[in-house]
PDB file of N, CA and C in Angstrom:
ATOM      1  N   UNK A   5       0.828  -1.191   0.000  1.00 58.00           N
ATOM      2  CA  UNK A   5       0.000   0.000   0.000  1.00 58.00           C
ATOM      3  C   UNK A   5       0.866   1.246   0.000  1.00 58.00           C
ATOM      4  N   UNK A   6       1.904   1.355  -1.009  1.00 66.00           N
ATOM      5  CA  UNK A   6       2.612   2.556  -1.088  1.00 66.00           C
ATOM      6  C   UNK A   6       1.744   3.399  -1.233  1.00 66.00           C
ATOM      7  N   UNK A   7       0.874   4.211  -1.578  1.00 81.00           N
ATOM      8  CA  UNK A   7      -0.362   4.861  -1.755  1.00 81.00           C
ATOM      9  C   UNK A   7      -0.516   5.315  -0.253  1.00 81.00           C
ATOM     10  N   UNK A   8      -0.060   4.686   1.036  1.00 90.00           N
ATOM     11  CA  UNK A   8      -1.087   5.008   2.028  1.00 90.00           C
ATOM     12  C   UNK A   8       0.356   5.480   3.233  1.00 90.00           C
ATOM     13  N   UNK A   9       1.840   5.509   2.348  1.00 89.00           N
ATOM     14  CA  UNK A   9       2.966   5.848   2.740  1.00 89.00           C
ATOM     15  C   UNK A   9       2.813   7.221   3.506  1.00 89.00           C
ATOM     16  N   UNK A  10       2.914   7.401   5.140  1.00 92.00           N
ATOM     17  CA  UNK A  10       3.017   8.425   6.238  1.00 92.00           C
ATOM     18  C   UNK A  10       1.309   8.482   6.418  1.00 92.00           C
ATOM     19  N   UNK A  11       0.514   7.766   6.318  1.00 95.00           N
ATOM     20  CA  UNK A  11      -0.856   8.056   6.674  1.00 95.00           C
ATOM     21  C   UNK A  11      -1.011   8.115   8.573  1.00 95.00           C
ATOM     22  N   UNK A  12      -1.331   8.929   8.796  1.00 95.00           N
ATOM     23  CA  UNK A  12      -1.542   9.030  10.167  1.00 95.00           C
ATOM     24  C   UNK A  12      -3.122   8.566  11.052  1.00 95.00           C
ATOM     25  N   UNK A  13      -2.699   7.747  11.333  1.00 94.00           N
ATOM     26  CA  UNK A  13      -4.322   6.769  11.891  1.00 94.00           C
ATOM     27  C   UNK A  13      -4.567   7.231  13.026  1.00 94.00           C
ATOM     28  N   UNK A  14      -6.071   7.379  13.058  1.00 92.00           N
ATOM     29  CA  UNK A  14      -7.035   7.742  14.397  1.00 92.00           C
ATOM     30  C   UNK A  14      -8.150   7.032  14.426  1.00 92.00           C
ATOM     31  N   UNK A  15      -8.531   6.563  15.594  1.00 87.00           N
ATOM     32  CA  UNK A  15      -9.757   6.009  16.108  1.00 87.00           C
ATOM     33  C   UNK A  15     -10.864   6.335  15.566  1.00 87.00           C
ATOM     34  N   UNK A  16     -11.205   6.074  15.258  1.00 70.00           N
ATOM     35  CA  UNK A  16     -12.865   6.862  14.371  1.00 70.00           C
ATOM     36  C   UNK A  16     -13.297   7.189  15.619  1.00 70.00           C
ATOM     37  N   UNK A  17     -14.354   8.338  16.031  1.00 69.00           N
ATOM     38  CA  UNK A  17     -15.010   9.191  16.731  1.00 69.00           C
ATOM     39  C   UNK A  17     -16.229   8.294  17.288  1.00 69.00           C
ATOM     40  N   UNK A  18     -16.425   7.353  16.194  1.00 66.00           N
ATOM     41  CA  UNK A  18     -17.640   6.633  16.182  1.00 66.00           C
ATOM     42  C   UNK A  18     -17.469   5.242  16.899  1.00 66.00           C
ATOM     43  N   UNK A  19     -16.486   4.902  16.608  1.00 67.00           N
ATOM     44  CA  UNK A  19     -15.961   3.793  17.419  1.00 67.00           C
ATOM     45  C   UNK A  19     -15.587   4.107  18.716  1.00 67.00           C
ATOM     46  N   UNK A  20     -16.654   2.877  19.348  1.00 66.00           N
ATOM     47  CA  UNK A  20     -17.015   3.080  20.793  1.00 66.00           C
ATOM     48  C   UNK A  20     -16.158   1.754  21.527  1.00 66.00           C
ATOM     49  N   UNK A  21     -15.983   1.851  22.669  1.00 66.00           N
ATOM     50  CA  UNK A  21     -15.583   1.037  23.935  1.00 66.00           C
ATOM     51  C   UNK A  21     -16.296  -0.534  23.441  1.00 66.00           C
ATOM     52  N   UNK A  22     -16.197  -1.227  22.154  1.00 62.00           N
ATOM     53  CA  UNK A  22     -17.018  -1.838  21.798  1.00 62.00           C
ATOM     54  C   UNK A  22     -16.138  -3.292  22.028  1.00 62.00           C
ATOM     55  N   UNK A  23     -15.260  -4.020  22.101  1.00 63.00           N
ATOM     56  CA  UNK A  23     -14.315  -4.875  22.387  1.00 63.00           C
ATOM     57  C   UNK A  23     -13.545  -4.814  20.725  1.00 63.00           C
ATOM     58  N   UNK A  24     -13.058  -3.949  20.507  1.00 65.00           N
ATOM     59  CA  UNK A  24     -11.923  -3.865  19.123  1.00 65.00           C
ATOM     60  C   UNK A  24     -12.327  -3.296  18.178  1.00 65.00           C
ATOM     61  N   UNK A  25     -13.668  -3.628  17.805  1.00 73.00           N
ATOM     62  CA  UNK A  25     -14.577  -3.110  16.336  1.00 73.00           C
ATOM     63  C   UNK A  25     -14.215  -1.879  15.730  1.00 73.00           C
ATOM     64  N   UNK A  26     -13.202  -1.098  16.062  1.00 86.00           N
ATOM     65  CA  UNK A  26     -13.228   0.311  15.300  1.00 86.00           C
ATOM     66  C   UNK A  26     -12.902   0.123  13.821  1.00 86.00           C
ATOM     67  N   UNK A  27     -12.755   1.734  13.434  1.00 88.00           N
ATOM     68  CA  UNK A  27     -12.482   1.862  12.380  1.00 88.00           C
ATOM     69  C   UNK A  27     -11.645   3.074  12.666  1.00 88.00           C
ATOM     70  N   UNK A  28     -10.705   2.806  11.956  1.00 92.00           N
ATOM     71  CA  UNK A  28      -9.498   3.797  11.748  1.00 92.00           C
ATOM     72  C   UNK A  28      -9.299   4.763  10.684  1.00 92.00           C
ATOM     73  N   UNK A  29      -8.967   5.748  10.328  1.00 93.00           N
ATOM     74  CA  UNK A  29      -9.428   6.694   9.435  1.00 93.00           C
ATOM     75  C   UNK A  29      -7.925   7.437   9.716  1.00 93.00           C
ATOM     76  N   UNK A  30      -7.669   7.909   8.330  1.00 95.00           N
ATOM     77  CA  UNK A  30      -6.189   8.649   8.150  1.00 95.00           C
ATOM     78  C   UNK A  30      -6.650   9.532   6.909  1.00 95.00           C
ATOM     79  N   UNK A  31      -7.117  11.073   7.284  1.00 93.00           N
ATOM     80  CA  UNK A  31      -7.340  11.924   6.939  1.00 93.00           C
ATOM     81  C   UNK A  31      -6.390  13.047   6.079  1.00 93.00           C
ATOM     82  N   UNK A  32      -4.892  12.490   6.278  1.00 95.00           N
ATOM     83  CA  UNK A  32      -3.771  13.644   6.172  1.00 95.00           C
ATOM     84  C   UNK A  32      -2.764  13.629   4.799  1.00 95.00           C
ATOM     85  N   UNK A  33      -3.597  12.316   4.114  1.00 93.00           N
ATOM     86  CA  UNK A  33      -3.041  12.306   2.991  1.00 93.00           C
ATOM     87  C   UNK A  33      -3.607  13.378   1.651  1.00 93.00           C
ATOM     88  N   UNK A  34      -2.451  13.706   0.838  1.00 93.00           N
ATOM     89  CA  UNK A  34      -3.222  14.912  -0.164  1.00 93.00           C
ATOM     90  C   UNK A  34      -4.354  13.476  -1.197  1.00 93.00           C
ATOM     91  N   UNK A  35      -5.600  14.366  -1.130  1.00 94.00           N
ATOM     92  CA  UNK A  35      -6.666  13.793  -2.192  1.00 94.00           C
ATOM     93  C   UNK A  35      -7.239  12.588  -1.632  1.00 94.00           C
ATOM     94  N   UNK A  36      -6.810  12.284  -0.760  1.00 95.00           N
ATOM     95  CA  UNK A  36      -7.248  10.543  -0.519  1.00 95.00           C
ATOM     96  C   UNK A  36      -7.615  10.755   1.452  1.00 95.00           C
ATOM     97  N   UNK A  37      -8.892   9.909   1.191  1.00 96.00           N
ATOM     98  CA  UNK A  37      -9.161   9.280   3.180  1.00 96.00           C
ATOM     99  C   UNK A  37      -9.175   7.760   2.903  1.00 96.00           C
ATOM    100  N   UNK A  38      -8.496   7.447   3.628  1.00 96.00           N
ATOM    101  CA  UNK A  38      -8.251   6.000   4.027  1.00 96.00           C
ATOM    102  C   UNK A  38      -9.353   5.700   5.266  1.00 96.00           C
ATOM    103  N   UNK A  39     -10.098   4.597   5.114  1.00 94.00           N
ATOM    104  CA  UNK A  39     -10.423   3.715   6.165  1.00 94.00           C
ATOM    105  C   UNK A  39      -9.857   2.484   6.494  1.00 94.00           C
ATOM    106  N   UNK A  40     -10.130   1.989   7.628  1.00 93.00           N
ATOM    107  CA  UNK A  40      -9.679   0.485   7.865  1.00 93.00           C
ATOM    108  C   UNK A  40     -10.165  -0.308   9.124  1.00 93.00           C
ATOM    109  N   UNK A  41     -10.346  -1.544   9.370  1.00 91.00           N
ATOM    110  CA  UNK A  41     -10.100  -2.355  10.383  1.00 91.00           C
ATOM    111  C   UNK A  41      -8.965  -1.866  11.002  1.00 91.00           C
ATOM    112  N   UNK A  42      -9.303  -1.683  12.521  1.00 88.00           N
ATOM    113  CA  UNK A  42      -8.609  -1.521  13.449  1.00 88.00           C
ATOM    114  C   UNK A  42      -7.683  -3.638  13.937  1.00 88.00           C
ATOM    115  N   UNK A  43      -8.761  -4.313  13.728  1.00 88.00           N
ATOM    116  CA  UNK A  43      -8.265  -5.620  13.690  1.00 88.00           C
ATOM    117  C   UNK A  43      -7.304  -5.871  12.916  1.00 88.00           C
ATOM    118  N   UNK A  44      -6.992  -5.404  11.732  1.00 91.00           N
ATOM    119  CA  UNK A  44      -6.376  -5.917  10.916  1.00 91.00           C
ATOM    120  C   UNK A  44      -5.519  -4.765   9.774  1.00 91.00           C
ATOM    121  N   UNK A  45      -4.925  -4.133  10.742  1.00 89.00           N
ATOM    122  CA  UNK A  45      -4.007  -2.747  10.084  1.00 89.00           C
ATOM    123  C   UNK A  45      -3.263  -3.018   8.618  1.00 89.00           C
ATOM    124  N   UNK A  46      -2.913  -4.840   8.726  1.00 90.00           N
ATOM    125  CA  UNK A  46      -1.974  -4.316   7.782  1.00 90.00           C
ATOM    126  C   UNK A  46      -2.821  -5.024   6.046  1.00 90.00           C
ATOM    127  N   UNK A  47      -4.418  -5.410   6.736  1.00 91.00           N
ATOM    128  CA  UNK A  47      -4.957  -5.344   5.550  1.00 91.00           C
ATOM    129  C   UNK A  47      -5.802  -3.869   4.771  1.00 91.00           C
ATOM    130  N   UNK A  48      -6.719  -4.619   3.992  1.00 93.00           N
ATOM    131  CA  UNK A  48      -6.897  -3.722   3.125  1.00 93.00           C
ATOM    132  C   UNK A  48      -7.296  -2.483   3.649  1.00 93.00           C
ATOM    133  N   UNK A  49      -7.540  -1.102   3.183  1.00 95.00           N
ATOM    134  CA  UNK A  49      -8.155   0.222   3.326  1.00 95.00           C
ATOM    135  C   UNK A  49      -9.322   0.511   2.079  1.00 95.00           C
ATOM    136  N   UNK A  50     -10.321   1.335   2.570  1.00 95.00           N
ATOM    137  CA  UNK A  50     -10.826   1.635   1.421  1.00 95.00           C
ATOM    138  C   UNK A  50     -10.369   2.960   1.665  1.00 95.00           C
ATOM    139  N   UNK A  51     -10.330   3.785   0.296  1.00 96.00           N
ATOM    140  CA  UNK A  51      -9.826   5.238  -0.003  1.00 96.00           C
ATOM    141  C   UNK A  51     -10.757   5.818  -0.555  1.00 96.00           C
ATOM    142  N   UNK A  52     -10.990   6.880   0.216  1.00 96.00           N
ATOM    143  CA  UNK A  52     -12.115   8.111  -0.585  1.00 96.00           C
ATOM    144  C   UNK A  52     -11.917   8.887  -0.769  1.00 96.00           C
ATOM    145  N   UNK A  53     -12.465   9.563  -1.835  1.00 96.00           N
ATOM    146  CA  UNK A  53     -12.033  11.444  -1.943  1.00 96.00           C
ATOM    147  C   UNK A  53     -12.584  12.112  -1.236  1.00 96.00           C
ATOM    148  N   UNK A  54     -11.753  13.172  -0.701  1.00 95.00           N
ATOM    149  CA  UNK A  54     -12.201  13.693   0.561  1.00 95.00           C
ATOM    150  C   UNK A  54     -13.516  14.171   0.363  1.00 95.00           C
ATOM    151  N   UNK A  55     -14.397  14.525  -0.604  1.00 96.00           N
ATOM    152  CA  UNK A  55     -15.733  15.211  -0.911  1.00 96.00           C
ATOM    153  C   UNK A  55     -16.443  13.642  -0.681  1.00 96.00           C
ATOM    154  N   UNK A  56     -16.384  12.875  -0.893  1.00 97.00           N
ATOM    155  CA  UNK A  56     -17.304  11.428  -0.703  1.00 97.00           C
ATOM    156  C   UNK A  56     -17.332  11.150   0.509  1.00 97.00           C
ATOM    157  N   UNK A  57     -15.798  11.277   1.243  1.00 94.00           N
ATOM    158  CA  UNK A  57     -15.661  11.140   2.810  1.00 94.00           C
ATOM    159  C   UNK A  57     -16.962  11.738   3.491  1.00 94.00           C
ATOM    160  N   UNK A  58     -16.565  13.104   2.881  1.00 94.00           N
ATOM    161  CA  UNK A  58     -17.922  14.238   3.573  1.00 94.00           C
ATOM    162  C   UNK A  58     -19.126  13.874   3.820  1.00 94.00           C
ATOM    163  N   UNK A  59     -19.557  13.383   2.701  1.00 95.00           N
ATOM    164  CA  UNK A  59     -20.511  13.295   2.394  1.00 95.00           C
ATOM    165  C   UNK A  59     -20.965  12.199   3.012  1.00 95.00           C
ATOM    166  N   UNK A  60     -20.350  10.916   3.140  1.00 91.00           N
ATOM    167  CA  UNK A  60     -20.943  10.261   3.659  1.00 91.00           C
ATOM    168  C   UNK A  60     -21.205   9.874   5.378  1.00 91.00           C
ATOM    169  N   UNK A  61     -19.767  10.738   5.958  1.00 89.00           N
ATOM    170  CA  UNK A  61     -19.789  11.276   7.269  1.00 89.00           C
ATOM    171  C   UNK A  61     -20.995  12.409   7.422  1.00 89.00           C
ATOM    172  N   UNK A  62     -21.647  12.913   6.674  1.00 92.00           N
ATOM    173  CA  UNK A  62     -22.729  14.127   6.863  1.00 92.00           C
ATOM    174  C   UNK A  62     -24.124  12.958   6.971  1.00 92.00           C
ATOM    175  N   UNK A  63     -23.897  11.928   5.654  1.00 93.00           N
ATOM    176  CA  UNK A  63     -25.094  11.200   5.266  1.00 93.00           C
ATOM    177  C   UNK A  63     -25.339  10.126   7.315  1.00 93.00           C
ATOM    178  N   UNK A  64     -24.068   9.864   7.831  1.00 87.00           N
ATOM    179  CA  UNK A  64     -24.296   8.717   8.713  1.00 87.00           C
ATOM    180  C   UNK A  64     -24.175   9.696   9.818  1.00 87.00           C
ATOM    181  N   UNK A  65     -24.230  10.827  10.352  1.00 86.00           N
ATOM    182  CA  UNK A  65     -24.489  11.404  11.211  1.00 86.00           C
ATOM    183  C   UNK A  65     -26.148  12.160  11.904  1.00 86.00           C
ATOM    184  N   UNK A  66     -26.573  11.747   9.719  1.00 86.00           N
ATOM    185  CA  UNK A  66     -28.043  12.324   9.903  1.00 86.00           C
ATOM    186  C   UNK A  66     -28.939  11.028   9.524  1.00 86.00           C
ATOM    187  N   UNK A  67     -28.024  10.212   9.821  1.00 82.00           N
ATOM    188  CA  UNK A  67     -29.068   8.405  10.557  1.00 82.00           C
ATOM    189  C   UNK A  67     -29.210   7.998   8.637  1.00 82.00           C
ATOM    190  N   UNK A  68     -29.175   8.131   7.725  1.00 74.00           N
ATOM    191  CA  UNK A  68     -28.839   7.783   6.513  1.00 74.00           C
ATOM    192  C   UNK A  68     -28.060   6.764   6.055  1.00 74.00           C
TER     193      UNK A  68
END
């Protein structure tokens, strides 16, 4: 995943005290948001453009 080279990972906001289940999110790359399993770092990510990110962080905040 050279693509995801210096990505800086954070806890998703949303991910709760749940026993591991998060999702990890690395916001700091130019053009690209990475998601991921917190279980399983060194698999896959999905990558979004930051306008889709938005959007769909706007869409799952308003129960969508």
């Amino acid at each position: 995943m050279a693509e995801l080279t210096g990505a800086q990972w954070r806890k998703s906001t949303r991910s709760g005290d749940n026993g591991g289940n998060c999702v990890e999110v690395a916001d700091n790359l130019p053009g690209r948001v990475a998601v991921r399993d917190s279980k399983d770092p060194a698999g896959p990510a999905l990558i979004f453009s930051p306008a889709a990110w938005t959007s769909f962080v706007r869409a799952t905040r308003s129960g969508h």
